[in-house]
PDB file of C-alpha atoms and ligand atoms in Angstrom:
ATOM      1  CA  UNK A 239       0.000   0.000   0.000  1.00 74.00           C
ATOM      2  CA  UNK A 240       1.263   3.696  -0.474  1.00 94.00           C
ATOM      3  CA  UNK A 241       1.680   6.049   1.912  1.00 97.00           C
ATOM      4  CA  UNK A 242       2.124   9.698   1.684  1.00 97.00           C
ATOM      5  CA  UNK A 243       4.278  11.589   4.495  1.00 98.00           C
ATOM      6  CA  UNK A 244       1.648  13.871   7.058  1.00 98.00           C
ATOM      7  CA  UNK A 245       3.505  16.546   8.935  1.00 98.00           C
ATOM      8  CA  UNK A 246       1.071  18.808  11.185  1.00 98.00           C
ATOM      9  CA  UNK A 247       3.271  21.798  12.708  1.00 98.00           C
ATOM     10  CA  UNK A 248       1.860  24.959  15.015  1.00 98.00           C
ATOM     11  CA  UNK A 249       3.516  27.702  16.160  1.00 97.00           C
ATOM     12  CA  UNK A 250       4.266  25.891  19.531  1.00 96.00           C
ATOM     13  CA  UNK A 251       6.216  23.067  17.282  1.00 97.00           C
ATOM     14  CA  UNK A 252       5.318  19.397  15.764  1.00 98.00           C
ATOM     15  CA  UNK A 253       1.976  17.696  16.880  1.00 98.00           C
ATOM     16  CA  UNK A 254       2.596  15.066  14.352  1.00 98.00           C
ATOM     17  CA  UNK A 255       5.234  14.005  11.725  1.00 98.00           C
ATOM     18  CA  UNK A 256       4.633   9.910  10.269  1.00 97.00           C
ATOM     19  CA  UNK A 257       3.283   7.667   6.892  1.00 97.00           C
ATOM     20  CA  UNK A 258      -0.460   7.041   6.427  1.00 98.00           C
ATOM     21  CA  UNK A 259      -2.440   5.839   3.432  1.00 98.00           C
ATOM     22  CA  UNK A 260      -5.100   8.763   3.127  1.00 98.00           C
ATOM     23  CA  UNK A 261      -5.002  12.136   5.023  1.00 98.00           C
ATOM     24  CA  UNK A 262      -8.992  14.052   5.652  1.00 98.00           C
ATOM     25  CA  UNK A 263      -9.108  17.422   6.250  1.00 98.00           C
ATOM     26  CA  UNK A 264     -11.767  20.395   7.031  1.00 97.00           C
ATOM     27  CA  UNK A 265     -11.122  23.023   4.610  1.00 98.00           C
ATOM     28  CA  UNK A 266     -13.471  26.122   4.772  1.00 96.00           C
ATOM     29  CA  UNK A 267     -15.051  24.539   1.419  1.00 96.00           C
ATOM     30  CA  UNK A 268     -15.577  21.192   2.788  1.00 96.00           C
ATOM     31  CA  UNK A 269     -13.875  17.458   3.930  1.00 97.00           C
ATOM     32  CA  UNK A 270     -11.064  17.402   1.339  1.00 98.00           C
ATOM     33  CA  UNK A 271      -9.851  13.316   1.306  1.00 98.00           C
ATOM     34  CA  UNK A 272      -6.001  12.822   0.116  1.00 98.00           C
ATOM     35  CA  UNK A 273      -4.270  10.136  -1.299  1.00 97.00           C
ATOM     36  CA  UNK A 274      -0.830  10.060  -2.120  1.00 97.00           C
ATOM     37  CA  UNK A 275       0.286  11.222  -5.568  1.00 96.00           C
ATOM     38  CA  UNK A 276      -2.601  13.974  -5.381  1.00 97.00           C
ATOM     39  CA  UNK A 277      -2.632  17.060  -7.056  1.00 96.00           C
ATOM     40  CA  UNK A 278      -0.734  19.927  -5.680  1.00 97.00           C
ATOM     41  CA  UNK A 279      -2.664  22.365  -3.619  1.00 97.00           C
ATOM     42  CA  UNK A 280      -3.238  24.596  -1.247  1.00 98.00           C
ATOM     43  CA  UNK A 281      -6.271  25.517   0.802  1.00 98.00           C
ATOM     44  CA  UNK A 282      -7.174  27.182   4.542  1.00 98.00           C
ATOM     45  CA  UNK A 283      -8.559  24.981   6.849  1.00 98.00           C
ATOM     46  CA  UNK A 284     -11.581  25.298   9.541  1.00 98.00           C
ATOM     47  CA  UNK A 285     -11.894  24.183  12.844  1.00 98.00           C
ATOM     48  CA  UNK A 286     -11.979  20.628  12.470  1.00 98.00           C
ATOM     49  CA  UNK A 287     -10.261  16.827  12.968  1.00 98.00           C
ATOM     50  CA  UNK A 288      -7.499  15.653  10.866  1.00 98.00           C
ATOM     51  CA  UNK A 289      -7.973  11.702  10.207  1.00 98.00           C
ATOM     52  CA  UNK A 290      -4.959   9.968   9.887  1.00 98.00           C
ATOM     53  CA  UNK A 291      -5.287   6.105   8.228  1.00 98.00           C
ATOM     54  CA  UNK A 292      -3.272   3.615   8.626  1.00 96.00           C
ATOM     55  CA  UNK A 293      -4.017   0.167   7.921  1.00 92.00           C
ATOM     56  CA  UNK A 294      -7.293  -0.575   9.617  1.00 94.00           C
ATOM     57  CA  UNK A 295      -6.198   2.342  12.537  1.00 95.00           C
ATOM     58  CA  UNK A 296      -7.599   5.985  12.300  1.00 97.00           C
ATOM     59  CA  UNK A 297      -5.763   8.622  14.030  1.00 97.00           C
ATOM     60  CA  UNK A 298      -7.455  12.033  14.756  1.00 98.00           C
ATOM     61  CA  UNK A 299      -5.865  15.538  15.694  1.00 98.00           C
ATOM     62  CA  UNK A 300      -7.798  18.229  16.685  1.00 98.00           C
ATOM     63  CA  UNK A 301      -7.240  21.503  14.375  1.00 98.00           C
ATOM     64  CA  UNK A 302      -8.173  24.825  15.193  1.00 96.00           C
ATOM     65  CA  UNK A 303      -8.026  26.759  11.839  1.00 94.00           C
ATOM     66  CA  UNK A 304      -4.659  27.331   9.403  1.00 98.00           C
ATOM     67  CA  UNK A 305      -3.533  26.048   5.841  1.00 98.00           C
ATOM     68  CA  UNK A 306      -2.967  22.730   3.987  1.00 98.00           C
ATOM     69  CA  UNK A 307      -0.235  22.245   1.973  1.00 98.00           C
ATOM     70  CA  UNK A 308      -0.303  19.339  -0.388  1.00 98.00           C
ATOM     71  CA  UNK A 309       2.442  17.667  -2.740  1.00 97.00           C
ATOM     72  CA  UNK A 310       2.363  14.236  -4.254  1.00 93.00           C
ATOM     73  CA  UNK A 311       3.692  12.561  -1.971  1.00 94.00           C
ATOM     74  CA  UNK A 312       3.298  15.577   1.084  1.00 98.00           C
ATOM     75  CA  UNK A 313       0.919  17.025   3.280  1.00 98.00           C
ATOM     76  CA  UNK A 314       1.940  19.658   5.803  1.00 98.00           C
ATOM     77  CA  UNK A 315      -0.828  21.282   7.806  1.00 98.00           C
ATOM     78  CA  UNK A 316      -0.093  24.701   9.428  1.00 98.00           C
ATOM     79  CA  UNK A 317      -2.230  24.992  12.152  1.00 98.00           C
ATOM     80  CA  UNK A 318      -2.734  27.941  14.316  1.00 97.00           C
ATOM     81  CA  UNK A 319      -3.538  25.129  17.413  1.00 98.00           C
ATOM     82  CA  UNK A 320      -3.116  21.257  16.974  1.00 98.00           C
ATOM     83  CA  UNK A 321      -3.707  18.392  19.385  1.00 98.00           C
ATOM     84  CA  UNK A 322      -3.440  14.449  19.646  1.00 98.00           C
ATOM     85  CA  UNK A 323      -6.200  13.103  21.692  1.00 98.00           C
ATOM     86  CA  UNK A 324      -3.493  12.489  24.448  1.00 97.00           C
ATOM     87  CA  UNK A 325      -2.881  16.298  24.501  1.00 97.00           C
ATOM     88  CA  UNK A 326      -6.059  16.941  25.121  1.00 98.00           C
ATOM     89  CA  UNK A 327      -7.084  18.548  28.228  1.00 98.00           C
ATOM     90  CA  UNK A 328     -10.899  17.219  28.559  1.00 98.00           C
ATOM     91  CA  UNK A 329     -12.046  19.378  31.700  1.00 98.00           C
ATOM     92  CA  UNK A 330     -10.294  22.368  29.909  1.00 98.00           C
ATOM     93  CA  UNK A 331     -12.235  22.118  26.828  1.00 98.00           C
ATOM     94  CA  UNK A 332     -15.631  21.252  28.662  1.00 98.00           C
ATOM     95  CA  UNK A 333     -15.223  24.386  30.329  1.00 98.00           C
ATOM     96  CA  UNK A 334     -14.773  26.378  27.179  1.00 98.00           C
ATOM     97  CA  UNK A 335     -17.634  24.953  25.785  1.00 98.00           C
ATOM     98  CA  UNK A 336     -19.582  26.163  29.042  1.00 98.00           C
ATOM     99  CA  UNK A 337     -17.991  29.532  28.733  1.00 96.00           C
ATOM    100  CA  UNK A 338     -18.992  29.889  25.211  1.00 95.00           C
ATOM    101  CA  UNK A 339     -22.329  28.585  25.766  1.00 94.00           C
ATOM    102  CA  UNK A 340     -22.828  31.143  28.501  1.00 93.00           C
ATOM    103  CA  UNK A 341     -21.270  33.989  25.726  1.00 91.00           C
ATOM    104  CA  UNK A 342     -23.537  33.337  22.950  1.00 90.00           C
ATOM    105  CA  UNK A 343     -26.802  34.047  25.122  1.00 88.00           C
ATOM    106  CA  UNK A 344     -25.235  36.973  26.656  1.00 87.00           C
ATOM    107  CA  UNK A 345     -23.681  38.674  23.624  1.00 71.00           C
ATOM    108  CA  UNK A 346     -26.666  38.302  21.023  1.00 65.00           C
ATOM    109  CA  UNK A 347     -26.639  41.857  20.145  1.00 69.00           C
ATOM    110  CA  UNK A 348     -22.861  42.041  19.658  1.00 80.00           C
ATOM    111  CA  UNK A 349     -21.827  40.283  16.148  1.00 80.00           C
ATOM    112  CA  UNK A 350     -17.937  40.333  16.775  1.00 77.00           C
ATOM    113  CA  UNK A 351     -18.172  38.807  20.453  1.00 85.00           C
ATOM    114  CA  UNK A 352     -20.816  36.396  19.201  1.00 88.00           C
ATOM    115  CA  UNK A 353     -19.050  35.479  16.115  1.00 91.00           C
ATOM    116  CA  UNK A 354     -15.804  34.493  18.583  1.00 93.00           C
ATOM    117  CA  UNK A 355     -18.019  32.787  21.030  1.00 93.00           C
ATOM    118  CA  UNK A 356     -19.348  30.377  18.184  1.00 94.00           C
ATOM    119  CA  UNK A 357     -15.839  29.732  16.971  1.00 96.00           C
ATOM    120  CA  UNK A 358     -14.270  29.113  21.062  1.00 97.00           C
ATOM    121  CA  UNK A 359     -17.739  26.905  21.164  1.00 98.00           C
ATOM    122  CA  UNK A 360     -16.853  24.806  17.560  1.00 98.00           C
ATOM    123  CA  UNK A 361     -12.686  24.840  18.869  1.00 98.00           C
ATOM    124  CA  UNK A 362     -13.923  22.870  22.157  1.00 98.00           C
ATOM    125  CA  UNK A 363     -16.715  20.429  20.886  1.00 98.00           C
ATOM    126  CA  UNK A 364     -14.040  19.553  18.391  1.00 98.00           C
ATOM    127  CA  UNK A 365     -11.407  18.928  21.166  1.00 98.00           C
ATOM    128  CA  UNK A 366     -13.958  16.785  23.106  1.00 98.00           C
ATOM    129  CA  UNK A 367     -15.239  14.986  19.788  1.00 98.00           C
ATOM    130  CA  UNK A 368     -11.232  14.311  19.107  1.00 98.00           C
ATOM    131  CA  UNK A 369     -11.320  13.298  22.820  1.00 98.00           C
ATOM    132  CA  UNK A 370     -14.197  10.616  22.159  1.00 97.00           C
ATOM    133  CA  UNK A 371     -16.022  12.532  24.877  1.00 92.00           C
TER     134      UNK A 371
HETATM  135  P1  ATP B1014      -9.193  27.975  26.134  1.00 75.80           P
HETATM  136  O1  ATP B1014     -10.306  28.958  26.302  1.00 75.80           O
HETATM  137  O2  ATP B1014      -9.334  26.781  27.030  1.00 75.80           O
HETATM  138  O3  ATP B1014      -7.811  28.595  26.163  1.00 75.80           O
HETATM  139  P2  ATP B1014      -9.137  28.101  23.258  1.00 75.80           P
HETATM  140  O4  ATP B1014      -9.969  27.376  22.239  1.00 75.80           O
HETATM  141  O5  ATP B1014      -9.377  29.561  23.337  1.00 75.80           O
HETATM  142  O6  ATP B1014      -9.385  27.360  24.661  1.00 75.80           O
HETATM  143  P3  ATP B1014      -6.782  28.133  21.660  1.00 75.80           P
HETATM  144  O7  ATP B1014      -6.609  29.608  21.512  1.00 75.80           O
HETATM  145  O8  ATP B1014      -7.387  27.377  20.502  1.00 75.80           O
HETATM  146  O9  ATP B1014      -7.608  27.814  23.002  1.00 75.80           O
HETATM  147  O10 ATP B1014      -5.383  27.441  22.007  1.00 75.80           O
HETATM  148  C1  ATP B1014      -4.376  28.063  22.794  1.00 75.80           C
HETATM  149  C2  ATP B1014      -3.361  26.988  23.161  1.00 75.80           C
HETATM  150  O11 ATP B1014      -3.921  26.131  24.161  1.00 75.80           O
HETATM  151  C3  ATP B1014      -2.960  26.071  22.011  1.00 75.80           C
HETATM  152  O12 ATP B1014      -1.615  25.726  22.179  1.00 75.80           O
HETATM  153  C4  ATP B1014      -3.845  24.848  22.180  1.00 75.80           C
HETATM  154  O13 ATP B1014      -3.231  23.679  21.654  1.00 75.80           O
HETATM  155  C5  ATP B1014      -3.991  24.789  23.696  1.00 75.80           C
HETATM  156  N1  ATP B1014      -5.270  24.235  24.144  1.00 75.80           N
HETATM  157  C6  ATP B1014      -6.468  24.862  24.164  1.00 75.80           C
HETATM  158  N2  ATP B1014      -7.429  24.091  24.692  1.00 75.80           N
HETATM  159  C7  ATP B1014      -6.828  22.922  25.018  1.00 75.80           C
HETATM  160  C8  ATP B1014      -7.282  21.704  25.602  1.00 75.80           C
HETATM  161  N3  ATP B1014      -8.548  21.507  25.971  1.00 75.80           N
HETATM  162  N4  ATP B1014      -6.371  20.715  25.817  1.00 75.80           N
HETATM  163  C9  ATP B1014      -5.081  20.886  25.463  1.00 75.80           C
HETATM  164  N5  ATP B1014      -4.581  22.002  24.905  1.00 75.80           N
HETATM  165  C10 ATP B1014      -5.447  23.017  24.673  1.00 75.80           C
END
């Protein structure tokens, strides 16, 4: 089977550098699905999981927003916050998710604070989904 090389890198260092069969990602136009020897592109990414397979295994990192880069046989994802589920900090994230919940009914009249409350909300029921909680 082919395998294309997945590097994941955020501005705090390497979340994830190894060999998998097919790469998913969340771009802001949808689930893009890479195989190796895929077209070159590049595209910004939402909040979202990475799915990493390998063999009959599926590895997931948490993304919070940033770019794809793909080559043939190379995907690097910039991404402005990454985590395994073993760097995930489940309390942490519930409590975000209760502090955004709390924002959103408090700041309906404000569109910028709402707008950041939705997307702290979508960054922590993506860390606990990545979590399996
Ligand atoms: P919080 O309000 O808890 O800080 P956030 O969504 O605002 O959450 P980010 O700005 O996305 O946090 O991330 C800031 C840094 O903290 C990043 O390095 C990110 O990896 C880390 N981080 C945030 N939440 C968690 C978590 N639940 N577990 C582990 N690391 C986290």
């Amino acid at each position: 089977m082919s395998t294309i090389h997945v590097n994941v890198v955020t501005p705090d260092g390497k979340v994830y550098d190894g060999d998998v069969e097919m790469v998913s990602v969340r771009t802001v136009e949808g689930e893009l699905g890479i195989l190796p020897r895929h077209i070159p592109l590049v595209a910004p990414l939402t909040v979202g999981a990475v799915r990493l397979k390998k063999g009959s295994t599926v590895e997931k990192v948490a993304v919070s927003g940033g770019f794809v880069e793909v080559r043939p046989d190379q995907v690097t994802i910039l991404a402005e916050a990454a985590e395994l589920p073993s760097g995930i900090d489940v309390e942490r994230a519930r409590q975000a998710k209760e502090r955004a919940e709390k924002r959103i009914h408090s700041t309906q009249n404000d569109a910028v604070d709402f707008k950041r409350a939705e997307l702290a909300l979508k960054r922590a029921v993506n860390r606990l989904d990545v979590a399996g909680k």
